[in-house]
C-alpha positions as a printed Julia matrix, in Angstrom:
624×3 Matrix{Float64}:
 -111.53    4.94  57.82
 -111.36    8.76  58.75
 -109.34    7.6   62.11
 -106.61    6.04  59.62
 -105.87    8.69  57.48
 -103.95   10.79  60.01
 -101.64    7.5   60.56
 -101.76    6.9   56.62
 -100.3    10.09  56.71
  -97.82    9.91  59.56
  -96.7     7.38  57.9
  -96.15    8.55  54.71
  -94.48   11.97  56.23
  -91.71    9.2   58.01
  -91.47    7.22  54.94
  -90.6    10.88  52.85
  -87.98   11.65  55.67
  -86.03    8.09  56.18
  -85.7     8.47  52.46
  -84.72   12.15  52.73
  -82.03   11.16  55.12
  -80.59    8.12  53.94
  -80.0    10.14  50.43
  -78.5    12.56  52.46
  -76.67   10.22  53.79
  -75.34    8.39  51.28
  -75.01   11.58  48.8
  -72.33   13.14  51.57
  -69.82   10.24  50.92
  -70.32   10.92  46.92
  -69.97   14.19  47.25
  -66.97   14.07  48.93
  -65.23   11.54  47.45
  -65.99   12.8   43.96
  -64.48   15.95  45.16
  -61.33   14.39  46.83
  -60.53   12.56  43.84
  -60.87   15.56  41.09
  -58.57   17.31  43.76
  -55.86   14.72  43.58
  -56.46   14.11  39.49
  -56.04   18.25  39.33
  -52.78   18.12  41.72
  -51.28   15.29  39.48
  -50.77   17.9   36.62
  -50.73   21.1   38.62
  -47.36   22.48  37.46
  -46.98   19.39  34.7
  -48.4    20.32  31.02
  -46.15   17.7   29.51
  -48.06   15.19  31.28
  -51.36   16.77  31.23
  -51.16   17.4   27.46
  -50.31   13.33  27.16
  -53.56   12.71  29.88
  -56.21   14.77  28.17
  -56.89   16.38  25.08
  -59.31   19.05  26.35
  -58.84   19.29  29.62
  -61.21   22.12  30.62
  -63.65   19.72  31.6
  -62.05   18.58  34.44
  -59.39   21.38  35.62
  -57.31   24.87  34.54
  -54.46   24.18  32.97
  -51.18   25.84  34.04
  -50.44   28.71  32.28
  -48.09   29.35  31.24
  -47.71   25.88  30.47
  -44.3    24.02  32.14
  -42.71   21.41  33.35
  -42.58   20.51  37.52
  -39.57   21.33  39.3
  -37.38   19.21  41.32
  -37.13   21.24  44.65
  -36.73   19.29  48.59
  -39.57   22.04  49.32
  -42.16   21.03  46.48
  -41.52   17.0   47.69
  -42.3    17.59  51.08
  -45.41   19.97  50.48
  -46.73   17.45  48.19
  -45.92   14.68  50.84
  -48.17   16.86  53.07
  -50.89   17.02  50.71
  -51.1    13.12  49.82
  -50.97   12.34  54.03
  -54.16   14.96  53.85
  -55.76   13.43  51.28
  -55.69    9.96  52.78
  -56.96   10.7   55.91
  -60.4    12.3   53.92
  -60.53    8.84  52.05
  -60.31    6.94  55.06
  -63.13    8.65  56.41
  -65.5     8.16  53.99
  -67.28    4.46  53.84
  -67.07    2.84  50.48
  -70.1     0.95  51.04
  -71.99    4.28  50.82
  -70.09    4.52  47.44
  -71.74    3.42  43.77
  -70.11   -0.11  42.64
  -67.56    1.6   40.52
  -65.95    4.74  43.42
  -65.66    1.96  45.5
  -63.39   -0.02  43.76
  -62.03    3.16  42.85
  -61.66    3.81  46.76
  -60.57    0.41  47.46
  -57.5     1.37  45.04
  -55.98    4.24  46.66
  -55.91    3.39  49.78
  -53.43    1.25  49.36
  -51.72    3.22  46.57
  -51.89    6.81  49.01
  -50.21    4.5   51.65
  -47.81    3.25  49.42
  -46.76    6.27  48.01
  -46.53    8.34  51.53
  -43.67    5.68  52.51
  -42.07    6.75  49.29
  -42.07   10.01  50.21
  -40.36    9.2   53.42
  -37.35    8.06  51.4
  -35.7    11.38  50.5
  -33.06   11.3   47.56
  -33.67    7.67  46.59
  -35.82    8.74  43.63
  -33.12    8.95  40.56
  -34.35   10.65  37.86
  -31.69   10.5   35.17
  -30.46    6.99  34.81
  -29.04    5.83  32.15
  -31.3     3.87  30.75
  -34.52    5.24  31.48
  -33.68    9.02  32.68
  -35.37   11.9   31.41
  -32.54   13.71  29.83
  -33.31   10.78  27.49
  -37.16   10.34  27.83
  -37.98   14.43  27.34
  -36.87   14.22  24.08
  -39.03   11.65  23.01
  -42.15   13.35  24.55
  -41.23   16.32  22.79
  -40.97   14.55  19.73
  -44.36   13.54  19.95
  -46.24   16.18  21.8
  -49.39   16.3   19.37
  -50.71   19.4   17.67
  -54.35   19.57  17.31
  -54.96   23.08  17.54
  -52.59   26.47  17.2
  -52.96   26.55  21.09
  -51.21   23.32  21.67
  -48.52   24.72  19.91
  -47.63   27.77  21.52
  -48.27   25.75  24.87
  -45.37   23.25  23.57
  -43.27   26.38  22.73
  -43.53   27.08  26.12
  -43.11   23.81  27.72
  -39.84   24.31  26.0
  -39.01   27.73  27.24
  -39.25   25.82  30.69
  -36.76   23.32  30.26
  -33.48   25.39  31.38
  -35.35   25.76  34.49
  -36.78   21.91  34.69
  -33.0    20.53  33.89
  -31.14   23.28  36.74
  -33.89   22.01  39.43
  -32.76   17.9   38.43
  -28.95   19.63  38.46
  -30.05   21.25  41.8
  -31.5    18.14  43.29
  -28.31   15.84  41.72
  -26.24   18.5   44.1
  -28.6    17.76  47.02
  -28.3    14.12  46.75
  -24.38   14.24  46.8
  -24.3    16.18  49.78
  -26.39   13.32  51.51
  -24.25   10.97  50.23
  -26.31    9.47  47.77
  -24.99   10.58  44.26
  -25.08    8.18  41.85
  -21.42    6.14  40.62
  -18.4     7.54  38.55
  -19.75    5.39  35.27
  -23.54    6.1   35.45
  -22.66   10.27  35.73
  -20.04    9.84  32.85
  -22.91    8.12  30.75
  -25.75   10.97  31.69
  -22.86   13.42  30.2
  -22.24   11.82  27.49
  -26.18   11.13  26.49
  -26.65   14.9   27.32
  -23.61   15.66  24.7
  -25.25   13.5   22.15
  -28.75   14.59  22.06
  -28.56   17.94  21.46
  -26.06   17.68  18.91
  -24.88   20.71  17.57
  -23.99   19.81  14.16
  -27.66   18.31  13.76
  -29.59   21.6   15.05
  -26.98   23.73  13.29
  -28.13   21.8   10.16
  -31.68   21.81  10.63
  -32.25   17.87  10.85
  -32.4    17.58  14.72
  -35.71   15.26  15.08
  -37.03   18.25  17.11
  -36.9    20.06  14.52
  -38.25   17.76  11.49
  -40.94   16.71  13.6
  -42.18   20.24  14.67
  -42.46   21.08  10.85
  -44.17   17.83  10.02
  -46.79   19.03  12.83
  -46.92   22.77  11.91
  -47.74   21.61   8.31
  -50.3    19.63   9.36
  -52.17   22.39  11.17
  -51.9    24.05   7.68
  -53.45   21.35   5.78
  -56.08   21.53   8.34
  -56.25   25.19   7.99
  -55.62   26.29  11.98
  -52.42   27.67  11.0
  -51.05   29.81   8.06
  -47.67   29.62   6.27
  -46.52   32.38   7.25
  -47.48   31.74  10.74
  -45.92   27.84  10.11
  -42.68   29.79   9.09
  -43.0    32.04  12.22
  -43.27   28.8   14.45
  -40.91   26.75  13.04
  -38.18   30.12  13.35
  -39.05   30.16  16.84
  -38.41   26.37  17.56
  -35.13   26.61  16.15
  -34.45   29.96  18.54
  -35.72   28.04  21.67
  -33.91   24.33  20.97
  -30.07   26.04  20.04
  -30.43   29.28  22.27
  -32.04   27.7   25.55
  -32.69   23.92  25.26
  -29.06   22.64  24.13
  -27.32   24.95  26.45
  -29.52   23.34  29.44
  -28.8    20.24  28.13
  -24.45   21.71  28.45
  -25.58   23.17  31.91
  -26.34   19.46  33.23
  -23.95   17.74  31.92
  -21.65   20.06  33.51
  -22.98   19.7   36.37
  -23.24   16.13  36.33
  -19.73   15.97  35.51
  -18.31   18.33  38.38
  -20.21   15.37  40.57
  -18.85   12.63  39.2
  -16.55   10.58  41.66
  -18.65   11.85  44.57
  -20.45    8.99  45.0
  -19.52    6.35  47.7
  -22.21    4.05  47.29
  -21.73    1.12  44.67
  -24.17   -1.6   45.17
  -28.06   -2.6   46.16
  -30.34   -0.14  47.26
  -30.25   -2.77  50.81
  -26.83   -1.07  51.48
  -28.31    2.58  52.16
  -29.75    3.75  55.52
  -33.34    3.89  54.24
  -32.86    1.43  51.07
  -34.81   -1.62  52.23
  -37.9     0.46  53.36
  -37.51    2.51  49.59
  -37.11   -1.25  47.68
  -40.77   -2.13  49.47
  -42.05    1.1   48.19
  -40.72    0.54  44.73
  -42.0    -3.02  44.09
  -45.31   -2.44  45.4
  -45.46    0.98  42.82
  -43.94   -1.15  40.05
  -45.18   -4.28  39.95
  -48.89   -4.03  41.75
  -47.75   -6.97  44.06
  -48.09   -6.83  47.93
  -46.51  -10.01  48.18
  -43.39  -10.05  50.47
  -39.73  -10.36  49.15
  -39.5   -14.0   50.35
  -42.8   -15.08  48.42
  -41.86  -13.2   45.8
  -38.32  -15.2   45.45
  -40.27  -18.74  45.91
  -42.62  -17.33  43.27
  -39.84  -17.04  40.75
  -37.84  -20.06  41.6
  -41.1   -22.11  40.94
  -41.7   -20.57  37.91
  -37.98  -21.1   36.76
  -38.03  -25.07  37.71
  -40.6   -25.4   36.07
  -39.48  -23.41  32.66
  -36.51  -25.17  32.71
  -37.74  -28.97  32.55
  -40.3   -28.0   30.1
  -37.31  -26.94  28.31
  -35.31  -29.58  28.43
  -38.39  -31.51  27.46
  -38.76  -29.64  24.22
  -34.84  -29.74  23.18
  -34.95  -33.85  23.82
  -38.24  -33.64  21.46
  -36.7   -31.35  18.57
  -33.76  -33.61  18.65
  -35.79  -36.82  18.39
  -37.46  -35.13  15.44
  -35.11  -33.92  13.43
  -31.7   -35.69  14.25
  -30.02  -32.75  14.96
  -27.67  -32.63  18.14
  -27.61  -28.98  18.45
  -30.67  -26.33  18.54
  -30.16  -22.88  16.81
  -33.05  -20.12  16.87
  -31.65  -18.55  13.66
  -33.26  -21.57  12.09
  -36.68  -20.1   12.63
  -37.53  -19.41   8.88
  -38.16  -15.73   7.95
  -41.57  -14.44   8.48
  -43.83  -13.5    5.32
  -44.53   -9.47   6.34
  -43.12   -6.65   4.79
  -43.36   -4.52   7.46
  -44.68   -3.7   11.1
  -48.24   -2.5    9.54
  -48.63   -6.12   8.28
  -47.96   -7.5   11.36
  -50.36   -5.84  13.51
  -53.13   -6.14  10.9
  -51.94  -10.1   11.3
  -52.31   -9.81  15.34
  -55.88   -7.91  14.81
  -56.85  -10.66  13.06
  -55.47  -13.36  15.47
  -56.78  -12.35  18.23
  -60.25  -11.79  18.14
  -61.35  -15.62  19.41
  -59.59  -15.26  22.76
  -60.24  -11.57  22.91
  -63.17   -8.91  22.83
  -63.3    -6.54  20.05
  -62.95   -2.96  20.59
  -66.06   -2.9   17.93
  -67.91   -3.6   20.8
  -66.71   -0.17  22.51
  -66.6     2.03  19.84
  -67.73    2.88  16.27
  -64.27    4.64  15.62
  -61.6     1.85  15.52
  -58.28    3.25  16.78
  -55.54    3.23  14.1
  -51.68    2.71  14.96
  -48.44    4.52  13.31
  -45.38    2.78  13.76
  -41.67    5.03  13.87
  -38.7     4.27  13.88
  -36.59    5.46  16.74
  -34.18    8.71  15.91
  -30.98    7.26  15.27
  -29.19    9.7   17.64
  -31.66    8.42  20.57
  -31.13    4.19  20.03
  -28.39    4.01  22.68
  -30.51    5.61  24.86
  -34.35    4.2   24.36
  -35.78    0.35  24.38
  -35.93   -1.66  21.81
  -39.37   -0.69  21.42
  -42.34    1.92  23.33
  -46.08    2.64  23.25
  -46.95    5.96  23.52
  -50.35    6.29  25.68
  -53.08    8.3   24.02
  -55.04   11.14  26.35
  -57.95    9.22  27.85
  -60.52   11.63  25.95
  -58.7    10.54  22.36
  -57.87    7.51  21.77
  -58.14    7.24  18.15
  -54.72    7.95  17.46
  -51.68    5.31  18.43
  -48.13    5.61  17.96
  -45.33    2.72  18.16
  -41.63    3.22  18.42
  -39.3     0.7   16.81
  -35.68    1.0   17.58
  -34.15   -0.63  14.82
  -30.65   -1.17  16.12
  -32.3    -3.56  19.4
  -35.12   -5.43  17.86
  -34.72   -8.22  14.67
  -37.1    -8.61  12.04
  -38.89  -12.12  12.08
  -40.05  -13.18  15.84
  -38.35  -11.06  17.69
  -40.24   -8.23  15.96
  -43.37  -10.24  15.92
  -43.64  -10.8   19.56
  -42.51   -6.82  20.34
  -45.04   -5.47  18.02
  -47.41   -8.03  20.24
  -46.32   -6.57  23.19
  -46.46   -3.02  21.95
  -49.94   -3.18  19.97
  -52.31   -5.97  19.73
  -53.08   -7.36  21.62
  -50.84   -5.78  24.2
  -50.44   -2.21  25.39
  -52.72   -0.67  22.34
  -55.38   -2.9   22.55
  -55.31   -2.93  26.48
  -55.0     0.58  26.67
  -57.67    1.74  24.47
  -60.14   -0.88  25.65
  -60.12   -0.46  29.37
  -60.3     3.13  29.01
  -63.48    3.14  26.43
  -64.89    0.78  29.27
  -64.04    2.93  32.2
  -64.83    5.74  29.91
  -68.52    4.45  29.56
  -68.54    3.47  33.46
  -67.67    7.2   35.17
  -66.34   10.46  34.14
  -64.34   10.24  36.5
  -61.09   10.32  35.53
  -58.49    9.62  38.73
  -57.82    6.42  37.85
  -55.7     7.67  35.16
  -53.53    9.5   37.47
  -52.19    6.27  38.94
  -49.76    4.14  38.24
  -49.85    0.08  37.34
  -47.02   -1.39  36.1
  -47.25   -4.45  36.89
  -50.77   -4.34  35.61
  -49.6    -2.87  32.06
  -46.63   -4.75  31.35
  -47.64   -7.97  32.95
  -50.43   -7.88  30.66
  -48.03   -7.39  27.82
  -45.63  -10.01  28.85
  -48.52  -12.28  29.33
  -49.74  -11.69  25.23
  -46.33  -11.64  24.09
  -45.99  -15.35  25.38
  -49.56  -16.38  23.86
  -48.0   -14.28  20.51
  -45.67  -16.74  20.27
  -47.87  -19.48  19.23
  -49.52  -17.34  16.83
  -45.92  -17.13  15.41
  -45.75  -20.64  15.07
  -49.34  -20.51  13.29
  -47.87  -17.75  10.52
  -45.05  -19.9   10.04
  -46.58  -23.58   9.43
  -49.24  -21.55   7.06
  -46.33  -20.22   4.76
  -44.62  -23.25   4.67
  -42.35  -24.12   7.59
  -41.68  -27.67   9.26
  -43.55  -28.75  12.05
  -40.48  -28.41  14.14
  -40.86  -24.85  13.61
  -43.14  -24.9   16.43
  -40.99  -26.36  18.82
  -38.24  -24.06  18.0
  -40.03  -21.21  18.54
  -41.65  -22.19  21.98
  -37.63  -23.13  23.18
  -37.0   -18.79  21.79
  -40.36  -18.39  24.47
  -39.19  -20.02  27.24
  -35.34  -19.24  27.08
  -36.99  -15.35  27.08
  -39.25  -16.26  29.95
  -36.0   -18.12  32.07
  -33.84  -15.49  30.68
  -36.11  -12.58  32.84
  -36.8   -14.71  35.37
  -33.29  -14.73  36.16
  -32.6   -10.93  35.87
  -35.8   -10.66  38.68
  -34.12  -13.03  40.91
  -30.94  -11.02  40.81
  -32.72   -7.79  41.12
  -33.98   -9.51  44.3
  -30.69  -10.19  45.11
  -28.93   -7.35  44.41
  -31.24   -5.04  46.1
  -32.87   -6.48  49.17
  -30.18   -9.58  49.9
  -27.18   -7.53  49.13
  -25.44   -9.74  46.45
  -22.06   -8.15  45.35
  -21.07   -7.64  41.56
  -19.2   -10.73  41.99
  -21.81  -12.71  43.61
  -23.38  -11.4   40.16
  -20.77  -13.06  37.85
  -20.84  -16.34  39.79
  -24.9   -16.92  39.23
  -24.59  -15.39  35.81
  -21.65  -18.14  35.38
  -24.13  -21.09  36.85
  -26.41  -20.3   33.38
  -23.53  -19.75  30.64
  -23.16  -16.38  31.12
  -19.53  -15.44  31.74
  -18.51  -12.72  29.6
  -17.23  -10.21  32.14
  -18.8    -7.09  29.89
  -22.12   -8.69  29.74
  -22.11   -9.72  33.11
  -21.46   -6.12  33.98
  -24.12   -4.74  31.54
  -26.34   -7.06  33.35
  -25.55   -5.83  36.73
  -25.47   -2.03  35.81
  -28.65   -2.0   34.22
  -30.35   -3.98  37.42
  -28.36   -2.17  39.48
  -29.79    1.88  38.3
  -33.15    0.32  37.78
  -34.59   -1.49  40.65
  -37.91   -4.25  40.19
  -37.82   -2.94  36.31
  -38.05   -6.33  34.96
  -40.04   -7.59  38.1
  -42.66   -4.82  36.84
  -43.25   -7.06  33.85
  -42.52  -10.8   34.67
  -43.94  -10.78  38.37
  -47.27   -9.0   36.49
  -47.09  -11.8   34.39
  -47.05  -14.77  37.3
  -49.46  -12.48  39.14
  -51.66  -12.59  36.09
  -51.27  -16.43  35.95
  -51.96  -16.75  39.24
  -55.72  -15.27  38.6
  -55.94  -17.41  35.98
  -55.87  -19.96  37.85
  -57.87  -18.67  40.43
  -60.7   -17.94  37.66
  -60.3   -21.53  35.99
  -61.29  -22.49  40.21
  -63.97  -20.28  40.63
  -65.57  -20.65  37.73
  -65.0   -24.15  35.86
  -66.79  -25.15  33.14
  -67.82  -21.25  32.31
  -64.06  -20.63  32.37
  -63.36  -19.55  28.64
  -60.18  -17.47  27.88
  -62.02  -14.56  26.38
  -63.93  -14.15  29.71
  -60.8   -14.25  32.03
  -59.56  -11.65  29.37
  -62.43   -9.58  29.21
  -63.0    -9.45  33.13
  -59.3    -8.18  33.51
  -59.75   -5.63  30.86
  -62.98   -4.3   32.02
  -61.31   -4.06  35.45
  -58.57   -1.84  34.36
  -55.12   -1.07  35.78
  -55.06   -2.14  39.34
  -53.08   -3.82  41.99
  -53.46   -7.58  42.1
  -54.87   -7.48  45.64
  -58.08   -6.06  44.24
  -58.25   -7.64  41.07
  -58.03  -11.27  43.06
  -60.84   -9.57  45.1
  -62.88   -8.25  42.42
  -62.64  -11.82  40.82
  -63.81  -13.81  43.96
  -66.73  -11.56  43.84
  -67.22  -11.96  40.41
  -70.55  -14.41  39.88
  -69.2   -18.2   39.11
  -72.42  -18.08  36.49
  -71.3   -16.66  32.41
  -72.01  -12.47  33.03
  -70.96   -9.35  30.7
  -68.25   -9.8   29.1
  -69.16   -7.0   25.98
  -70.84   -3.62  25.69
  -73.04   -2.85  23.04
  -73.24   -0.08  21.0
  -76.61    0.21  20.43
  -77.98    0.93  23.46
  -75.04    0.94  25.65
  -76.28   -1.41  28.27
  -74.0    -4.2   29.47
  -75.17   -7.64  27.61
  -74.92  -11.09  28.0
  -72.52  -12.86  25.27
C-alpha cells in the first residue's frame, strides 16, 4: 500500500494539471472572443448616439458613450479606416476555434464570419452606398428618430439636444460625400435629386416651426412634460428645454436641412448613370453584397430567380383555383376585394388585443419570458412626413427595455379593414413586436452578450413578418365569419393574400432583373404589361422605387420562401413531433440570423419534442 501512494499521487498531481491546461485552454478562446466581440458591439456606436440611444437604455454596462453625444460622419477617410478595422477583426475570429466556444458564442461565431466577410466586400464598393433615397433616405428617416428619441432621464435630454447640435455637421458630411460620388461618376439621376430637395424643403417647414406645431417640437414638449410628471425635470427647466429646441431646430437644423438641398440641387443633372446597379464598374460585385446583407440568403442570383418563379406558378394556379370556386359559389362573374365586409374594431388597439389573442395556439407566450408584458402605442404618421415614410414602421426597443413599443400608421397608405389588419400583423403581433421582444428576452436570458444586436437580418425580420402577415390573413377570415360575413368571405380574402404575395413576387423578379440582368425601363413596361399593369406612371413608380432601392422587397418575400423552406425542412426532420408552435418557437429562440445557420442549427436540432418555453420560476429551460 505505502509503494502506491507516491503513484496515487503522481497521478492525482497529472490529473490537477491536464485539467489546469485544458481550462486554460479552452478559457483563451472565451476570453478572446468575448473581448473581440464587445470591441466590435463598442465600434458599432462609437461616434453614433442616435443609434446607441435606440440599442441600449443604460449603456454603461457595456461601453462609454460618446460625449458629446453625435451623429457619424460620412467621410472616404472614416469608410476606409473602418474597412481596416472589420478586415482586423476577422482575421482574430478566424483564429479562434468555435468548438472551444460555449453552445451559444459559437453560433454567435458561426454568424459573423460570414457577415465580417460579407460586409468587407461591401466595403470594397466605394460610393455605391446611397444614403438619401427617396424613399428610404435619412433626410426622411432622422426626423422620425428624432421624433421618437425617448426621454427617461434629464440626461437623455440634453444628450438629444446635442445629437441635434450635430446635425449641420452630419447633413454637410452626406452633402460632402453626394459631391464625392459625382465626381466618380456615380451621382444619383435628375428626378431622384429633385425629390431629396423637395423632401428637404418640406420637412423643415418654416411656417410649421415658425408656428410652434413642427412634430419636433410637439413631441419634445410631450416628453419634457413627462419628465415633470415624473419629477426629473422642473417647469422652469421644461420651459428652458423646450426654448432651446426651438433655437436649435429654426437656427441650425432647418438651415442644414437648406444647406443640402442646395447642394443636392447644384448636383442635379450630373448624373450619367440611369439604370441597374449591373451597369456600373463594380455594381454586380455591390448587388451580391446587398442581397446577402438584406435578405440573409447565400443563395446565388440564378436559384434565387427559379426560387421565385416556382413560388409564382404556383400562386397563380392556386389562384385561379380560388376565383373558379368563388364564382361557382356565388354566381358572380367578376371578383371585387371591396366586397370584403368591414371589420368590427374601432381602432388599431383593438386589433392587436384581437391578434394577442389569436395567436397564442401556434405561438409561445412572452408570459413565459417575462413577468412584465410589453405594451404597444400606436401613432399616426406626421402628416408633413406621409409622402416620405411607409405605410406603416416598428420602432425597435433598446435590448435592455423592452417594455415599451411604438407603431407608426401612415394614414394616407394603409385602409382600415384588412389591409390594416394584416399591417398591424406585420407590425405587432405576432410580427415585428412579438418577434422582437421575444428573441431578445431569450437571448437576453442566454448571454450578456450583446453583439448580436449590432448586426443586421433583414431577411430574418421581415421574412418573419411577411410570413405572419400571410397566416394573419386567415385569422381575418375567422373575425369576419364570427361577426357575420358569408362563407365566401374566406375565399375573397385568401384571393387579397395571394394577389399581395404574386404582386411582390413580381417586384423581386424585376429587382432581379433590373439589377443583375440589366432589364431597361422598357423591358420594365413590357413585363409589367404581361400582368395588367400598363399605366405608364405606375409602371414608372414601379421602376423608380426598385430602381433607388435594390433587394428591398427581396429582404421580405425571399425571407419569407427562405422561412418556408425550413419549414419544410423541419416538417422532414422531425414528423410526427412537427407542431407549428415548435417550428415557431425554435426560430424565435434562434434569433436574427442568416438562413445558412438557421438550416444548420435545425438539422442539429434533436428530431425528439425539446424546449420550446422558459419558465419563470426557476429559469431553467423545460419540456412543454
Amino acid at each position: 500500500m505505502k509503494k502506491r501512494i507516491p503513484l496515487i499521487i503522481a497521478a492525482a498531481a497529472l490529473l490537477l494539471f491536464s485539467g489546469l491546461f485544458l481550462f486554460l485552454y479552452l478559457y483563451n478562446d472565451t476570453l478572446r472572443f468575448r473581448h473581440l466581440t464587445e470591441e466590435l458591439f463598442a465600434e458599432s456606436f462609437r461616434q453614433d448616439s442616435l443609434s446607441l440611444h435606440y440599442t441600449l437604455a443604460d449603456p454603461s454596462d457595456y461601453l462609454q458613450k460618446p460625449s458629446p453625444a453625435t451623429l457619424p460622419l460620412y467621410s472616404r477617410q472614416s469608410r476606409q479606416e473602418a474597412a481596416a478595422v472589420l478586415e482586423n477583426q476577422l482575421l482574430i475570429l478566424q483564429e479562434i476555434n468555435p468548438e472551444r466556444l460555449n453552445k451559444q458564442d459559437r453560433y454567435t461565431w458561426s454568424l459573423l464570419v460570414p457577415y465580417l466577410e460579407n460586409e468587407l466586400a461591401g466595403a470594397h464598393c466605394e460610393y455605391y452606398e446611397e444614403p438619401l433615397t427617396p424613399s428610404s433616405g435619412m433626410q426622411s428617416q432622422l426626423p422620425v428618430l428624432l421624433a421618437e428619441y425617448s426621454f427617461r432621464t434629464k440626461e437623455d435630454l440634453e444628450d438629444y439636444l446635442e445629437i441635434l447640435e450635430s446635425i449641420p455637421a452630419y447633413l454637410e458630411s452626406l452633402a460632402q460625400y453626394e459631391k464625392e460620388k459625382a465626381n466618380a461618376g456615380m451621382f444619383m439621376t435628375e428626378s431622384d435629386a429633385n425629390s431629396i430637395v423637395k423632401q428637404c424643403d418640406a420637412i423643415m417647414d418654416p411656417a410649421l416651426l415658425s408656428s410652434g406645431e413642427h412634430f419636433l417640437q410637439t413631441t419634445f414638449q410631450e416628453r419634457t412634460e413627462s419628465l415633470v410628471q415624473e419629477g426629473l425635470l422642473t417647469g422652469e427647466e421644461m420651459e428652458f428645454y423646450i426654448a432651446e429646441n426651438n433655437r436649435i431646430l429654426t437656427t441650425l437644423v432647418a438651415p442644414a436641412y437648406t444647406a443640402l438641398a442646395d447642394a443636392i440641387f447644384l448636383l442635379s443633372g450630373s448624373g450619367t448613370h440611369q439604370g441597374g446597379l449591373c451597369e456600373l464598374p463594380s455594381g454586380g460585385a455591390y448587388y451580391l453584397y446587398l442581397l446577402r446583407h438584406n435578405t440573409g440568403s447565400f443563395r446565388t442570383p440564378e436559384e434565387i430567380q427559379a426560387m421565385l418563379s416556382d413560388q409564382f406558378q404556383s400562386c397563380y394556379q392556386n389562384l385561379q383555383a380560388l376565383v373558379e370556386t368563388y364564382r361557382e359559389q356565388t354566381g358572380s362573374t367578376s371578383i371585387t376585394l371591396s366586397a370584403i365586409p368591414e371589420f368590427p374594431f374601432e381602432n388599431a388597439q383593438e386589433i392587436l388585443t384581437d391578434l394577442q389573442q389569436r395567436i397564442q395556439a401556434d405561438f409561445p407566450p412572452l408570459s413565459a419570458l417575462t413577468d412584465t408584458l410589453p405594451t404597444c402605442r400606436t401613432k399616426t404618421v406626421a402628416e408633413s412626413m406621409e409622402d416620405y415614410t411607409s405605410p406603416a414602421f416598428y420602432l425597435t426597443p433598446p435590448i435592455d427595455d423592452l417594455e415599451d413599443n411604438v407603431i407608426y400608421v401612415n394614414n394616407s397608405s394603409t385602409s382600415p379593414g384588412l389591409e390594416l389588419y394584416t399591417t398591424l400583423a406585420h407590425e405587432g403581433y405576432p410580427g415585428h413586436l412579438y418577434q422582437t421582444v421575444y428573441s431578445q428576452l431569450y437571448e437576453n436570458s442566454q448571454t450578456a452578450n450583446p453583439v448580436r444586436s449590432a448586426l443586421f437580418y433583414g431577411g430574418f425580420v421581415e421574412g418573419w413578418a411577411y410570413y405572419v402577415e400571410n397566416i394573419a390573413y386567415g385569422y381575418a377570415s375567422d373575425v369576419l365569419l364570427a361577426n357575420g360575413a358569408p362563407n365566401a368571405t374566406t375565399l375573397l380574402v385568401d384571393i387579397a393574400c395571394l394577389e399581395r404575395n404574386l404582386q411582390v413576387n413580381l417586384y423581386c423578379l424585376l429587382d432581379l432583373s433590373i439589377h443583375y440582368y440589366g432589364a431597361t425601363r422598357q423591358d420594365v413596361y413590357r413585363s409589367l404589361a404581361a400582368f395588367g399593369i400598363s399605366d405608364t406612371e405606375t409602371a414608372d413608380a414601379i421602376y423608380d422605387y426598385i430602381r433607388t432601392e435594390p433587394t428591398t422587397y427581396l429582404k421580405y418575400y425571399l425571407g419569407y420562401l427562405e422561412i418556408l423552406a425550413l419549414q419544410e425542412k423541419a416538417k422532414e426532420l422531425w414528423g410526427q413531433d412537427y407542431t407549428r408552435l415548435r417550428f415557431h418557437t425554435f426560430l424565435l429562440q434562434a434569433g436574427p440570423s442568416d438562413f445558412t445557420n438557421l438550416e444548420k442549427r435545425l438539422k442539429e436540432t434533436p428530431v425528439t419534442r425539446t424546449t420550446i418555453a422558459y419558465t419563470k420560476t426557476d429559469k431553467k429551460l423545460a419540456m412543454q
